[in-house]
mmCIF file with all atom_site columns, C-alpha atoms in Angstrom:
data_model
loop_
_atom_site.group_PDB
_atom_site.id
_atom_site.type_symbol
_atom_site.label_atom_id
_atom_site.label_alt_id
_atom_site.label_comp_id
_atom_site.label_asym_id
_atom_site.label_entity_id
_atom_site.label_seq_id
_atom_site.pdbx_PDB_ins_code
_atom_site.Cartn_x
_atom_site.Cartn_y
_atom_site.Cartn_z
_atom_site.occupancy
_atom_site.B_iso_or_equiv
_atom_site.pdbx_formal_charge
_atom_site.auth_seq_id
_atom_site.auth_comp_id
_atom_site.auth_asym_id
_atom_site.auth_atom_id
_atom_site.pdbx_PDB_model_num
ATOM 1   C CA . GLU A 1 1   ? -48.724 -150.715 113.937 1.00 94.00 ? 724 GLU A CA 1
ATOM 2   C CA . GLU A 1 2   ? -49.840 -150.715 110.306 1.00 96.00 ? 725 GLU A CA 1
ATOM 3   C CA . GLY A 1 3   ? -52.299 -147.871 110.868 1.00 96.00 ? 726 GLY A CA 1
ATOM 4   C CA . ALA A 1 4   ? -55.613 -149.493 111.812 1.00 97.00 ? 727 ALA A CA 1
ATOM 5   C CA . ASP A 1 5   ? -58.002 -147.173 113.652 1.00 97.00 ? 728 ASP A CA 1
ATOM 6   C CA . ILE A 1 6   ? -60.199 -150.031 114.926 1.00 98.00 ? 729 ILE A CA 1
ATOM 7   C CA . ILE A 1 7   ? -59.507 -153.719 115.514 1.00 98.00 ? 730 ILE A CA 1
ATOM 8   C CA . ASP A 1 8   ? -62.462 -156.016 114.727 1.00 97.00 ? 731 ASP A CA 1
ATOM 9   C CA . VAL A 1 9   ? -62.550 -159.456 116.364 1.00 97.00 ? 732 VAL A CA 1
ATOM 10  C CA . GLY A 1 10  ? -64.944 -162.195 115.258 1.00 96.00 ? 733 GLY A CA 1
ATOM 11  C CA . GLY A 1 11  ? -65.324 -165.861 116.166 1.00 95.00 ? 734 GLY A CA 1
ATOM 12  C CA . GLU A 1 12  ? -67.719 -167.002 113.438 1.00 92.00 ? 735 GLU A CA 1
ATOM 13  C CA . SER A 1 13  ? -67.122 -166.855 109.709 1.00 83.00 ? 736 SER A CA 1
ATOM 14  C CA . THR A 1 14  ? -69.884 -164.978 107.893 1.00 76.00 ? 737 THR A CA 1
ATOM 15  C CA . ARG A 1 15  ? -68.854 -165.962 104.372 1.00 73.00 ? 738 ARG A CA 1
ATOM 16  C CA . PRO A 1 16  ? -71.569 -167.666 102.283 1.00 68.00 ? 739 PRO A CA 1
ATOM 17  C CA . GLY A 1 17  ? -71.833 -171.360 103.110 1.00 70.00 ? 740 GLY A CA 1
ATOM 18  C CA . ALA A 1 18  ? -69.863 -171.159 106.342 1.00 76.00 ? 741 ALA A CA 1
ATOM 19  C CA . THR A 1 19  ? -70.875 -173.456 109.200 1.00 82.00 ? 742 THR A CA 1
ATOM 20  C CA . PRO A 1 20  ? -72.785 -171.589 111.947 1.00 85.00 ? 743 PRO A CA 1
ATOM 21  C CA . VAL A 1 21  ? -71.234 -171.471 115.415 1.00 89.00 ? 744 VAL A CA 1
ATOM 22  C CA . ASP A 1 22  ? -73.248 -171.543 118.635 1.00 93.00 ? 745 ASP A CA 1
ATOM 23  C CA . ALA A 1 23  ? -72.818 -168.861 121.287 1.00 94.00 ? 746 ALA A CA 1
ATOM 24  C CA . GLU A 1 24  ? -70.795 -171.096 123.605 1.00 95.00 ? 747 GLU A CA 1
ATOM 25  C CA . GLU A 1 25  ? -68.189 -171.866 120.945 1.00 95.00 ? 748 GLU A CA 1
ATOM 26  C CA . GLU A 1 26  ? -68.108 -168.273 119.732 1.00 96.00 ? 749 GLU A CA 1
ATOM 27  C CA . LEU A 1 27  ? -67.485 -167.045 123.279 1.00 97.00 ? 750 LEU A CA 1
ATOM 28  C CA . ALA A 1 28  ? -64.670 -169.560 123.716 1.00 97.00 ? 751 ALA A CA 1
ATOM 29  C CA . ARG A 1 29  ? -63.007 -168.189 120.605 1.00 97.00 ? 752 ARG A CA 1
ATOM 30  C CA . VAL A 1 30  ? -63.654 -164.478 121.087 1.00 97.00 ? 753 VAL A CA 1
ATOM 31  C CA . LEU A 1 31  ? -63.540 -163.707 124.791 1.00 97.00 ? 754 LEU A CA 1
ATOM 32  C CA . PRO A 1 32  ? -59.884 -164.627 125.456 1.00 98.00 ? 755 PRO A CA 1
ATOM 33  C CA . VAL A 1 33  ? -58.816 -162.464 122.518 1.00 98.00 ? 756 VAL A CA 1
ATOM 34  C CA . VAL A 1 34  ? -60.881 -159.478 123.671 1.00 98.00 ? 757 VAL A CA 1
ATOM 35  C CA . GLU A 1 35  ? -59.613 -159.847 127.239 1.00 98.00 ? 758 GLU A CA 1
ATOM 36  C CA . ALA A 1 36  ? -56.014 -159.945 126.006 1.00 98.00 ? 759 ALA A CA 1
ATOM 37  C CA . LEU A 1 37  ? -56.303 -157.057 123.552 1.00 97.00 ? 760 LEU A CA 1
ATOM 38  C CA . ALA A 1 38  ? -58.560 -154.565 125.318 1.00 97.00 ? 761 ALA A CA 1
ATOM 39  C CA . PRO A 1 39  ? -56.001 -153.417 127.933 1.00 96.00 ? 762 PRO A CA 1
ATOM 40  C CA . ARG A 1 40  ? -53.229 -153.181 125.344 1.00 96.00 ? 763 ARG A CA 1
ATOM 41  C CA . LEU A 1 41  ? -54.814 -151.546 122.306 1.00 95.00 ? 764 LEU A CA 1
ATOM 42  C CA . PRO A 1 42  ? -54.536 -147.785 121.746 1.00 96.00 ? 765 PRO A CA 1
ATOM 43  C CA . VAL A 1 43  ? -57.556 -148.010 119.402 1.00 97.00 ? 766 VAL A CA 1
ATOM 44  C CA . PRO A 1 44  ? -61.183 -149.129 119.913 1.00 98.00 ? 767 PRO A CA 1
ATOM 45  C CA . LEU A 1 45  ? -61.966 -152.834 119.859 1.00 98.00 ? 768 LEU A CA 1
ATOM 46  C CA . SER A 1 46  ? -64.973 -154.067 117.902 1.00 98.00 ? 769 SER A CA 1
ATOM 47  C CA . VAL A 1 47  ? -66.665 -157.453 118.279 1.00 98.00 ? 770 VAL A CA 1
ATOM 48  C CA . ASP A 1 48  ? -68.141 -158.976 115.131 1.00 97.00 ? 771 ASP A CA 1
ATOM 49  C CA . THR A 1 49  ? -71.222 -160.882 116.325 1.00 97.00 ? 772 THR A CA 1
ATOM 50  C CA . TYR A 1 50  ? -74.985 -161.000 115.887 1.00 97.00 ? 773 TYR A CA 1
ATOM 51  C CA . LYS A 1 51  ? -75.562 -162.764 119.218 1.00 97.00 ? 774 LYS A CA 1
ATOM 52  C CA . ALA A 1 52  ? -76.436 -160.608 122.229 1.00 98.00 ? 775 ALA A CA 1
ATOM 53  C CA . ARG A 1 53  ? -74.843 -163.057 124.670 1.00 97.00 ? 776 ARG A CA 1
ATOM 54  C CA . VAL A 1 54  ? -71.495 -162.822 122.902 1.00 98.00 ? 777 VAL A CA 1
ATOM 55  C CA . ALA A 1 55  ? -71.767 -159.054 122.554 1.00 98.00 ? 778 ALA A CA 1
ATOM 56  C CA . ARG A 1 56  ? -72.589 -158.641 126.245 1.00 98.00 ? 779 ARG A CA 1
ATOM 57  C CA . ALA A 1 57  ? -69.521 -160.606 127.353 1.00 98.00 ? 780 ALA A CA 1
ATOM 58  C CA . ALA A 1 58  ? -67.198 -158.904 124.883 1.00 98.00 ? 781 ALA A CA 1
ATOM 59  C CA . LEU A 1 59  ? -68.390 -155.433 125.879 1.00 98.00 ? 782 LEU A CA 1
ATOM 60  C CA . ALA A 1 60  ? -67.896 -156.289 129.550 1.00 98.00 ? 783 ALA A CA 1
ATOM 61  C CA . ALA A 1 61  ? -64.362 -157.414 128.678 1.00 98.00 ? 784 ALA A CA 1
ATOM 62  C CA . GLY A 1 62  ? -63.460 -154.123 127.036 1.00 98.00 ? 785 GLY A CA 1
ATOM 63  C CA . ALA A 1 63  ? -64.866 -154.005 123.504 1.00 98.00 ? 786 ALA A CA 1
ATOM 64  C CA . THR A 1 64  ? -66.681 -150.753 122.709 1.00 98.00 ? 787 THR A CA 1
ATOM 65  C CA . ILE A 1 65  ? -68.284 -151.472 119.330 1.00 98.00 ? 788 ILE A CA 1
ATOM 66  C CA . VAL A 1 66  ? -70.616 -154.240 118.144 1.00 98.00 ? 789 VAL A CA 1
ATOM 67  C CA . ASN A 1 67  ? -70.401 -155.074 114.443 1.00 98.00 ? 790 ASN A CA 1
ATOM 68  C CA . ASP A 1 68  ? -73.713 -156.838 113.735 1.00 98.00 ? 791 ASP A CA 1
ATOM 69  C CA . VAL A 1 69  ? -73.917 -158.390 110.261 1.00 96.00 ? 792 VAL A CA 1
ATOM 70  C CA . TRP A 1 70  ? -77.662 -158.866 110.719 1.00 97.00 ? 793 TRP A CA 1
ATOM 71  C CA . GLY A 1 71  ? -78.372 -155.259 111.621 1.00 98.00 ? 794 GLY A CA 1
ATOM 72  C CA . LEU A 1 72  ? -79.933 -155.884 115.067 1.00 98.00 ? 795 LEU A CA 1
ATOM 73  C CA . ARG A 1 73  ? -82.432 -158.347 113.563 1.00 97.00 ? 796 ARG A CA 1
ATOM 74  C CA . ALA A 1 74  ? -81.006 -161.773 114.373 1.00 97.00 ? 797 ALA A CA 1
ATOM 75  C CA . ASP A 1 75  ? -81.239 -161.419 118.163 1.00 98.00 ? 798 ASP A CA 1
ATOM 76  C CA . PRO A 1 76  ? -84.053 -159.339 119.712 1.00 97.00 ? 799 PRO A CA 1
ATOM 77  C CA . GLU A 1 77  ? -81.843 -158.563 122.718 1.00 98.00 ? 800 GLU A CA 1
ATOM 78  C CA . MET A 1 78  ? -78.974 -157.067 120.724 1.00 98.00 ? 801 MET A CA 1
ATOM 79  C CA . ALA A 1 79  ? -80.147 -153.451 120.557 1.00 98.00 ? 802 ALA A CA 1
ATOM 80  C CA . ALA A 1 80  ? -80.793 -153.299 124.316 1.00 98.00 ? 803 ALA A CA 1
ATOM 81  C CA . THR A 1 81  ? -77.433 -154.974 124.977 1.00 98.00 ? 804 THR A CA 1
ATOM 82  C CA . VAL A 1 82  ? -75.582 -152.314 122.987 1.00 98.00 ? 805 VAL A CA 1
ATOM 83  C CA . ALA A 1 83  ? -77.575 -149.497 124.569 1.00 98.00 ? 806 ALA A CA 1
ATOM 84  C CA . SER A 1 84  ? -77.085 -150.674 128.140 1.00 98.00 ? 807 SER A CA 1
ATOM 85  C CA . ALA A 1 85  ? -73.321 -150.899 127.615 1.00 98.00 ? 808 ALA A CA 1
ATOM 86  C CA . GLY A 1 86  ? -73.136 -147.428 126.094 1.00 98.00 ? 809 GLY A CA 1
ATOM 87  C CA . ALA A 1 87  ? -71.455 -148.999 123.074 1.00 98.00 ? 810 ALA A CA 1
ATOM 88  C CA . ALA A 1 88  ? -71.499 -148.100 119.391 1.00 98.00 ? 811 ALA A CA 1
ATOM 89  C CA . VAL A 1 89  ? -73.070 -150.340 116.767 1.00 98.00 ? 812 VAL A CA 1
ATOM 90  C CA . ILE A 1 90  ? -72.423 -151.058 113.120 1.00 98.00 ? 813 ILE A CA 1
ATOM 91  C CA . ILE A 1 91  ? -75.733 -151.953 111.471 1.00 98.00 ? 814 ILE A CA 1
ATOM 92  C CA . MET A 1 92  ? -75.169 -153.996 108.327 1.00 98.00 ? 815 MET A CA 1
ATOM 93  C CA . HIS A 1 93  ? -77.749 -154.897 105.697 1.00 98.00 ? 816 HIS A CA 1
ATOM 94  C CA . ASN A 1 94  ? -78.136 -158.613 105.085 1.00 97.00 ? 817 ASN A CA 1
ATOM 95  C CA . GLN A 1 95  ? -80.684 -161.072 103.713 1.00 94.00 ? 818 GLN A CA 1
ATOM 96  C CA . ARG A 1 96  ? -80.848 -164.768 102.920 1.00 90.00 ? 819 ARG A CA 1
ATOM 97  C CA . GLU A 1 97  ? -81.424 -164.542 99.171  1.00 93.00 ? 820 GLU A CA 1
ATOM 98  C CA . PRO A 1 98  ? -80.189 -161.910 96.670  1.00 95.00 ? 821 PRO A CA 1
ATOM 99  C CA . VAL A 1 99  ? -83.671 -161.001 95.456  1.00 95.00 ? 822 VAL A CA 1
ATOM 100 C CA . TYR A 1 100 ? -84.785 -157.370 95.214  1.00 96.00 ? 823 TYR A CA 1
ATOM 101 C CA . GLY A 1 101 ? -88.081 -156.134 93.838  1.00 92.00 ? 824 GLY A CA 1
ATOM 102 C CA . GLY A 1 102 ? -87.230 -152.550 92.973  1.00 91.00 ? 825 GLY A CA 1
ATOM 103 C CA . ASP A 1 103 ? -84.436 -150.038 93.271  1.00 97.00 ? 826 ASP A CA 1
ATOM 104 C CA . LEU A 1 104 ? -81.534 -151.797 94.993  1.00 97.00 ? 827 LEU A CA 1
ATOM 105 C CA . VAL A 1 105 ? -80.181 -148.828 96.939  1.00 98.00 ? 828 VAL A CA 1
ATOM 106 C CA . ALA A 1 106 ? -83.652 -147.689 97.976  1.00 97.00 ? 829 ALA A CA 1
ATOM 107 C CA . GLU A 1 107 ? -84.520 -151.146 99.313  1.00 98.00 ? 830 GLU A CA 1
ATOM 108 C CA . ILE A 1 108 ? -81.278 -151.440 101.260 1.00 98.00 ? 831 ILE A CA 1
ATOM 109 C CA . GLY A 1 109 ? -81.686 -147.897 102.552 1.00 98.00 ? 832 GLY A CA 1
ATOM 110 C CA . SER A 1 110 ? -85.212 -148.612 103.772 1.00 98.00 ? 833 SER A CA 1
ATOM 111 C CA . TRP A 1 111 ? -84.018 -151.772 105.533 1.00 98.00 ? 834 TRP A CA 1
ATOM 112 C CA . LEU A 1 112 ? -81.203 -149.877 107.244 1.00 98.00 ? 835 LEU A CA 1
ATOM 113 C CA . ALA A 1 113 ? -83.550 -147.068 108.296 1.00 98.00 ? 836 ALA A CA 1
ATOM 114 C CA . GLU A 1 114 ? -85.854 -149.607 109.954 1.00 98.00 ? 837 GLU A CA 1
ATOM 115 C CA . SER A 1 115 ? -82.920 -151.059 111.902 1.00 98.00 ? 838 SER A CA 1
ATOM 116 C CA . VAL A 1 116 ? -81.907 -147.544 112.927 1.00 98.00 ? 839 VAL A CA 1
ATOM 117 C CA . ARG A 1 117 ? -85.394 -147.073 114.392 1.00 98.00 ? 840 ARG A CA 1
ATOM 118 C CA . THR A 1 118 ? -84.901 -150.265 116.393 1.00 98.00 ? 841 THR A CA 1
ATOM 119 C CA . ALA A 1 119 ? -81.571 -148.948 117.664 1.00 98.00 ? 842 ALA A CA 1
ATOM 120 C CA . LYS A 1 120 ? -82.993 -145.579 118.682 1.00 98.00 ? 843 LYS A CA 1
ATOM 121 C CA . GLU A 1 121 ? -86.037 -147.119 120.385 1.00 98.00 ? 844 GLU A CA 1
ATOM 122 C CA . ALA A 1 122 ? -83.622 -149.166 122.487 1.00 98.00 ? 845 ALA A CA 1
ATOM 123 C CA . GLY A 1 123 ? -81.747 -146.010 123.486 1.00 98.00 ? 846 GLY A CA 1
ATOM 124 C CA . ILE A 1 124 ? -78.715 -146.101 121.197 1.00 98.00 ? 847 ILE A CA 1
ATOM 125 C CA . PRO A 1 125 ? -77.882 -142.466 120.345 1.00 98.00 ? 848 PRO A CA 1
ATOM 126 C CA . ASP A 1 126 ? -77.393 -141.212 116.793 1.00 98.00 ? 849 ASP A CA 1
ATOM 127 C CA . ASP A 1 127 ? -73.694 -140.599 117.324 1.00 98.00 ? 850 ASP A CA 1
ATOM 128 C CA . ALA A 1 128 ? -73.171 -144.291 118.186 1.00 98.00 ? 851 ALA A CA 1
ATOM 129 C CA . ILE A 1 129 ? -74.628 -145.654 114.921 1.00 98.00 ? 852 ILE A CA 1
ATOM 130 C CA . VAL A 1 130 ? -72.715 -146.613 111.764 1.00 98.00 ? 853 VAL A CA 1
ATOM 131 C CA . LEU A 1 131 ? -74.378 -148.090 108.665 1.00 98.00 ? 854 LEU A CA 1
ATOM 132 C CA . ASP A 1 132 ? -73.016 -150.738 106.306 1.00 98.00 ? 855 ASP A CA 1
ATOM 133 C CA . PRO A 1 133 ? -74.814 -151.624 103.023 1.00 98.00 ? 856 PRO A CA 1
ATOM 134 C CA . GLY A 1 134 ? -73.412 -155.153 103.244 1.00 98.00 ? 857 GLY A CA 1
ATOM 135 C CA . PHE A 1 135 ? -71.111 -155.678 100.264 1.00 98.00 ? 858 PHE A CA 1
ATOM 136 C CA . GLY A 1 136 ? -71.178 -159.423 99.582  1.00 95.00 ? 859 GLY A CA 1
ATOM 137 C CA . PHE A 1 137 ? -74.080 -160.281 101.893 1.00 95.00 ? 860 PHE A CA 1
ATOM 138 C CA . GLY A 1 138 ? -77.322 -161.390 100.246 1.00 95.00 ? 861 GLY A CA 1
ATOM 139 C CA . LYS A 1 139 ? -76.238 -159.841 96.960  1.00 97.00 ? 862 LYS A CA 1
ATOM 140 C CA . THR A 1 140 ? -75.011 -160.973 93.575  1.00 97.00 ? 863 THR A CA 1
ATOM 141 C CA . PRO A 1 141 ? -71.726 -159.655 92.155  1.00 97.00 ? 864 PRO A CA 1
ATOM 142 C CA . GLU A 1 142 ? -73.782 -157.300 89.989  1.00 98.00 ? 865 GLU A CA 1
ATOM 143 C CA . HIS A 1 143 ? -75.550 -155.983 93.090  1.00 98.00 ? 866 HIS A CA 1
ATOM 144 C CA . ASN A 1 144 ? -72.208 -155.410 94.810  1.00 98.00 ? 867 ASN A CA 1
ATOM 145 C CA . LEU A 1 145 ? -70.878 -153.463 91.834  1.00 98.00 ? 868 LEU A CA 1
ATOM 146 C CA . GLU A 1 146 ? -74.009 -151.312 91.740  1.00 98.00 ? 869 GLU A CA 1
ATOM 147 C CA . ILE A 1 147 ? -73.756 -150.614 95.464  1.00 98.00 ? 870 ILE A CA 1
ATOM 148 C CA . THR A 1 148 ? -70.123 -149.585 95.012  1.00 98.00 ? 871 THR A CA 1
ATOM 149 C CA . ALA A 1 149 ? -71.055 -147.165 92.240  1.00 98.00 ? 872 ALA A CA 1
ATOM 150 C CA . ARG A 1 150 ? -73.872 -145.668 94.309  1.00 98.00 ? 873 ARG A CA 1
ATOM 151 C CA . LEU A 1 151 ? -72.377 -145.540 97.797  1.00 98.00 ? 874 LEU A CA 1
ATOM 152 C CA . TRP A 1 152 ? -72.762 -141.780 97.900  1.00 97.00 ? 875 TRP A CA 1
ATOM 153 C CA . GLU A 1 153 ? -76.557 -142.250 97.966  1.00 97.00 ? 876 GLU A CA 1
ATOM 154 C CA . PHE A 1 154 ? -76.404 -143.941 101.368 1.00 98.00 ? 877 PHE A CA 1
ATOM 155 C CA . ARG A 1 155 ? -75.039 -140.703 102.827 1.00 96.00 ? 878 ARG A CA 1
ATOM 156 C CA . ARG A 1 156 ? -78.597 -139.400 102.639 1.00 96.00 ? 879 ARG A CA 1
ATOM 157 C CA . LEU A 1 157 ? -79.445 -141.610 105.612 1.00 97.00 ? 880 LEU A CA 1
ATOM 158 C CA . GLY A 1 158 ? -77.413 -139.241 107.762 1.00 97.00 ? 881 GLY A CA 1
ATOM 159 C CA . TYR A 1 159 ? -75.050 -141.687 109.471 1.00 98.00 ? 882 TYR A CA 1
ATOM 160 C CA . PRO A 1 160 ? -71.377 -142.610 109.038 1.00 98.00 ? 883 PRO A CA 1
ATOM 161 C CA . LEU A 1 161 ? -70.860 -145.389 106.512 1.00 98.00 ? 884 LEU A CA 1
ATOM 162 C CA . LEU A 1 162 ? -68.728 -148.528 106.611 1.00 98.00 ? 885 LEU A CA 1
ATOM 163 C CA . LEU A 1 163 ? -67.879 -150.850 103.736 1.00 98.00 ? 886 LEU A CA 1
ATOM 164 C CA . GLY A 1 164 ? -66.186 -154.260 103.907 1.00 97.00 ? 887 GLY A CA 1
ATOM 165 C CA . PRO A 1 165 ? -65.061 -155.194 100.362 1.00 98.00 ? 888 PRO A CA 1
ATOM 166 C CA . SER A 1 166 ? -61.725 -156.760 101.278 1.00 97.00 ? 889 SER A CA 1
ATOM 167 C CA . ARG A 1 167 ? -60.873 -159.865 99.199  1.00 97.00 ? 890 ARG A CA 1
ATOM 168 C CA . LYS A 1 168 ? -64.566 -160.527 98.505  1.00 97.00 ? 891 LYS A CA 1
ATOM 169 C CA . SER A 1 169 ? -65.674 -163.001 95.844  1.00 96.00 ? 892 SER A CA 1
ATOM 170 C CA . THR A 1 170 ? -67.059 -160.228 93.636  1.00 98.00 ? 893 THR A CA 1
ATOM 171 C CA . ILE A 1 171 ? -63.517 -158.936 93.201  1.00 98.00 ? 894 ILE A CA 1
ATOM 172 C CA . GLY A 1 172 ? -62.356 -162.459 92.450  1.00 98.00 ? 895 GLY A CA 1
ATOM 173 C CA . LYS A 1 173 ? -65.048 -162.869 89.813  1.00 98.00 ? 896 LYS A CA 1
ATOM 174 C CA . VAL A 1 174 ? -64.336 -159.559 88.084  1.00 98.00 ? 897 VAL A CA 1
ATOM 175 C CA . LEU A 1 175 ? -60.573 -160.133 87.985  1.00 98.00 ? 898 LEU A CA 1
ATOM 176 C CA . ASP A 1 176 ? -60.654 -163.942 87.837  1.00 98.00 ? 899 ASP A CA 1
ATOM 177 C CA . LEU A 1 177 ? -58.281 -164.159 90.783  1.00 98.00 ? 900 LEU A CA 1
ATOM 178 C CA . PRO A 1 178 ? -58.063 -166.323 93.935  1.00 97.00 ? 901 PRO A CA 1
ATOM 179 C CA . VAL A 1 179 ? -58.589 -164.824 97.368  1.00 96.00 ? 902 VAL A CA 1
ATOM 180 C CA . ASP A 1 180 ? -54.876 -164.224 98.015  1.00 97.00 ? 903 ASP A CA 1
ATOM 181 C CA . GLU A 1 181 ? -54.464 -162.110 94.852  1.00 98.00 ? 904 GLU A CA 1
ATOM 182 C CA . ARG A 1 182 ? -57.196 -159.527 95.340  1.00 98.00 ? 905 ARG A CA 1
ATOM 183 C CA . LEU A 1 183 ? -55.162 -156.674 96.828  1.00 98.00 ? 906 LEU A CA 1
ATOM 184 C CA . GLU A 1 184 ? -55.424 -154.349 93.833  1.00 98.00 ? 907 GLU A CA 1
ATOM 185 C CA . GLY A 1 185 ? -59.125 -155.069 93.342  1.00 98.00 ? 908 GLY A CA 1
ATOM 186 C CA . THR A 1 186 ? -59.755 -154.324 96.994  1.00 98.00 ? 909 THR A CA 1
ATOM 187 C CA . ALA A 1 187 ? -57.754 -151.115 96.672  1.00 98.00 ? 910 ALA A CA 1
ATOM 188 C CA . ALA A 1 188 ? -59.915 -149.972 93.766  1.00 98.00 ? 911 ALA A CA 1
ATOM 189 C CA . VAL A 1 189 ? -63.121 -150.479 95.748  1.00 98.00 ? 912 VAL A CA 1
ATOM 190 C CA . VAL A 1 190 ? -61.647 -148.817 98.832  1.00 98.00 ? 913 VAL A CA 1
ATOM 191 C CA . ALA A 1 191 ? -60.649 -145.760 96.788  1.00 98.00 ? 914 ALA A CA 1
ATOM 192 C CA . LEU A 1 192 ? -64.113 -145.520 95.239  1.00 98.00 ? 915 LEU A CA 1
ATOM 193 C CA . ALA A 1 193 ? -65.696 -145.883 98.661  1.00 98.00 ? 916 ALA A CA 1
ATOM 194 C CA . VAL A 1 194 ? -63.616 -143.145 100.269 1.00 97.00 ? 917 VAL A CA 1
ATOM 195 C CA . ALA A 1 195 ? -64.245 -140.864 97.268  1.00 96.00 ? 918 ALA A CA 1
ATOM 196 C CA . GLN A 1 196 ? -67.984 -141.199 97.890  1.00 96.00 ? 919 GLN A CA 1
ATOM 197 C CA . GLY A 1 197 ? -67.831 -140.402 101.583 1.00 95.00 ? 920 GLY A CA 1
ATOM 198 C CA . VAL A 1 198 ? -67.487 -143.800 103.229 1.00 97.00 ? 921 VAL A CA 1
ATOM 199 C CA . ASP A 1 199 ? -65.953 -143.234 106.668 1.00 96.00 ? 922 ASP A CA 1
ATOM 200 C CA . ILE A 1 200 ? -64.665 -146.714 107.586 1.00 98.00 ? 923 ILE A CA 1
ATOM 201 C CA . VAL A 1 201 ? -63.357 -149.567 105.455 1.00 98.00 ? 924 VAL A CA 1
ATOM 202 C CA . ARG A 1 202 ? -62.965 -153.031 106.955 1.00 97.00 ? 925 ARG A CA 1
ATOM 203 C CA . VAL A 1 203 ? -59.875 -154.655 105.433 1.00 98.00 ? 926 VAL A CA 1
ATOM 204 C CA . HIS A 1 204 ? -57.309 -157.419 105.848 1.00 97.00 ? 927 HIS A CA 1
ATOM 205 C CA . ASP A 1 205 ? -54.281 -155.733 104.223 1.00 98.00 ? 928 ASP A CA 1
ATOM 206 C CA . VAL A 1 206 ? -54.097 -152.832 106.618 1.00 98.00 ? 929 VAL A CA 1
ATOM 207 C CA . ARG A 1 207 ? -50.868 -151.078 105.633 1.00 98.00 ? 930 ARG A CA 1
ATOM 208 C CA . ALA A 1 208 ? -51.704 -150.966 101.921 1.00 98.00 ? 931 ALA A CA 1
ATOM 209 C CA . MET A 1 209 ? -55.324 -149.911 102.427 1.00 98.00 ? 932 MET A CA 1
ATOM 210 C CA . VAL A 1 210 ? -54.371 -147.178 104.900 1.00 97.00 ? 933 VAL A CA 1
ATOM 211 C CA . ARG A 1 211 ? -52.219 -145.687 102.143 1.00 97.00 ? 934 ARG A CA 1
ATOM 212 C CA . VAL A 1 212 ? -55.002 -145.988 99.578  1.00 98.00 ? 935 VAL A CA 1
ATOM 213 C CA . ALA A 1 213 ? -57.527 -144.405 101.931 1.00 96.00 ? 936 ALA A CA 1
ATOM 214 C CA . ARG A 1 214 ? -55.252 -141.532 102.951 1.00 95.00 ? 937 ARG A CA 1
ATOM 215 C CA . MET A 1 215 ? -54.320 -140.692 99.374  1.00 95.00 ? 938 MET A CA 1
ATOM 216 C CA . THR A 1 216 ? -57.920 -140.805 98.181  1.00 96.00 ? 939 THR A CA 1
ATOM 217 C CA . ASP A 1 217 ? -59.041 -138.792 101.174 1.00 93.00 ? 940 ASP A CA 1
ATOM 218 C CA . ALA A 1 218 ? -56.441 -136.113 100.463 1.00 91.00 ? 941 ALA A CA 1
ATOM 219 C CA . VAL A 1 219 ? -57.739 -135.673 96.919  1.00 92.00 ? 942 VAL A CA 1
ATOM 220 C CA . VAL A 1 220 ? -61.487 -135.748 97.496  1.00 90.00 ? 943 VAL A CA 1
ATOM 221 C CA . ARG A 1 221 ? -61.573 -133.553 100.568 1.00 80.00 ? 944 ARG A CA 1
ATOM 222 C CA . ARG A 1 222 ? -59.242 -131.006 99.022  1.00 73.00 ? 945 ARG A CA 1
ATOM 223 C CA . HIS A 1 223 ? -61.211 -130.695 95.788  1.00 61.00 ? 946 HIS A CA 1
ATOM 224 C CA . GLY A 1 224 ? -64.726 -130.710 97.159  1.00 59.00 ? 947 GLY A CA 1
ATOM 225 C CA . PHE A 1 225 ? -66.104 -134.094 96.119  1.00 58.00 ? 948 PHE A CA 1
ATOM 226 C CA . LEU A 1 226 ? -67.603 -134.629 99.561  1.00 57.00 ? 949 LEU A CA 1
ATOM 227 C CA . ARG A 1 227 ? -69.351 -131.249 99.412  1.00 51.00 ? 950 ARG A CA 1
ATOM 228 C CA . GLY A 1 228 ? -71.378 -132.502 96.479  1.00 51.00 ? 951 GLY A CA 1
ATOM 229 C CA . GLU A 1 229 ? -69.420 -131.208 93.492  1.00 47.00 ? 952 GLU A CA 1
ATOM 230 C CA . GLY A 1 230 ? -68.036 -134.576 92.472  1.00 44.00 ? 953 GLY A CA 1
ATOM 231 C CA . ALA A 1 231 ? -69.730 -137.480 94.225  1.00 46.00 ? 954 ALA A CA 1
ATOM 232 C CA . GLY A 1 232 ? -72.267 -139.043 91.896  1.00 41.00 ? 955 GLY A CA 1
#
């Protein structure tokens, strides 16, 4: 009702330091929600999981997108699971430690390209792949700010882009604000993302961010930023 184009359902927190959840518990949390929502939603339903078993059950229950925060690398069966269901996949960059040896965007881009090869070898078509540079995952606040400033460079990979900056700790650090006061900071990152060609933003405050995205989109597409005259 607030304007979301996709609903993303997850049963395991992926914030730093969160307690891992096994597949059985994750299924108990996720599957009833997917089964209840899938017949009722007028928009696609995404399942946020890196476990093939959970993805398989959620897709069978009506989800059509898998949002994998480990980019098809945590579970060797995930790519085949997505392909066999004819689903779409969001491939996110992630790593355990925020250590990079060279150019940050180039390293993340290379990692994503390798995961794309895994997806394609499993039979996932190009038009079912979305890439996410992983704001807040395996990165310092400085890394996240650099990624935000250079999002347009990821467009060179040739796939739609997603960014999930909503209420992240980097915003809290920059503004010195708790998690429930990060609306404006999130809005700033969302606007910058849309201006650089990001296609999907994953947010909590849907109504406000829909307005930010639509307004930014109206400006950048009208004045040619996304044709290369203004991005970067």
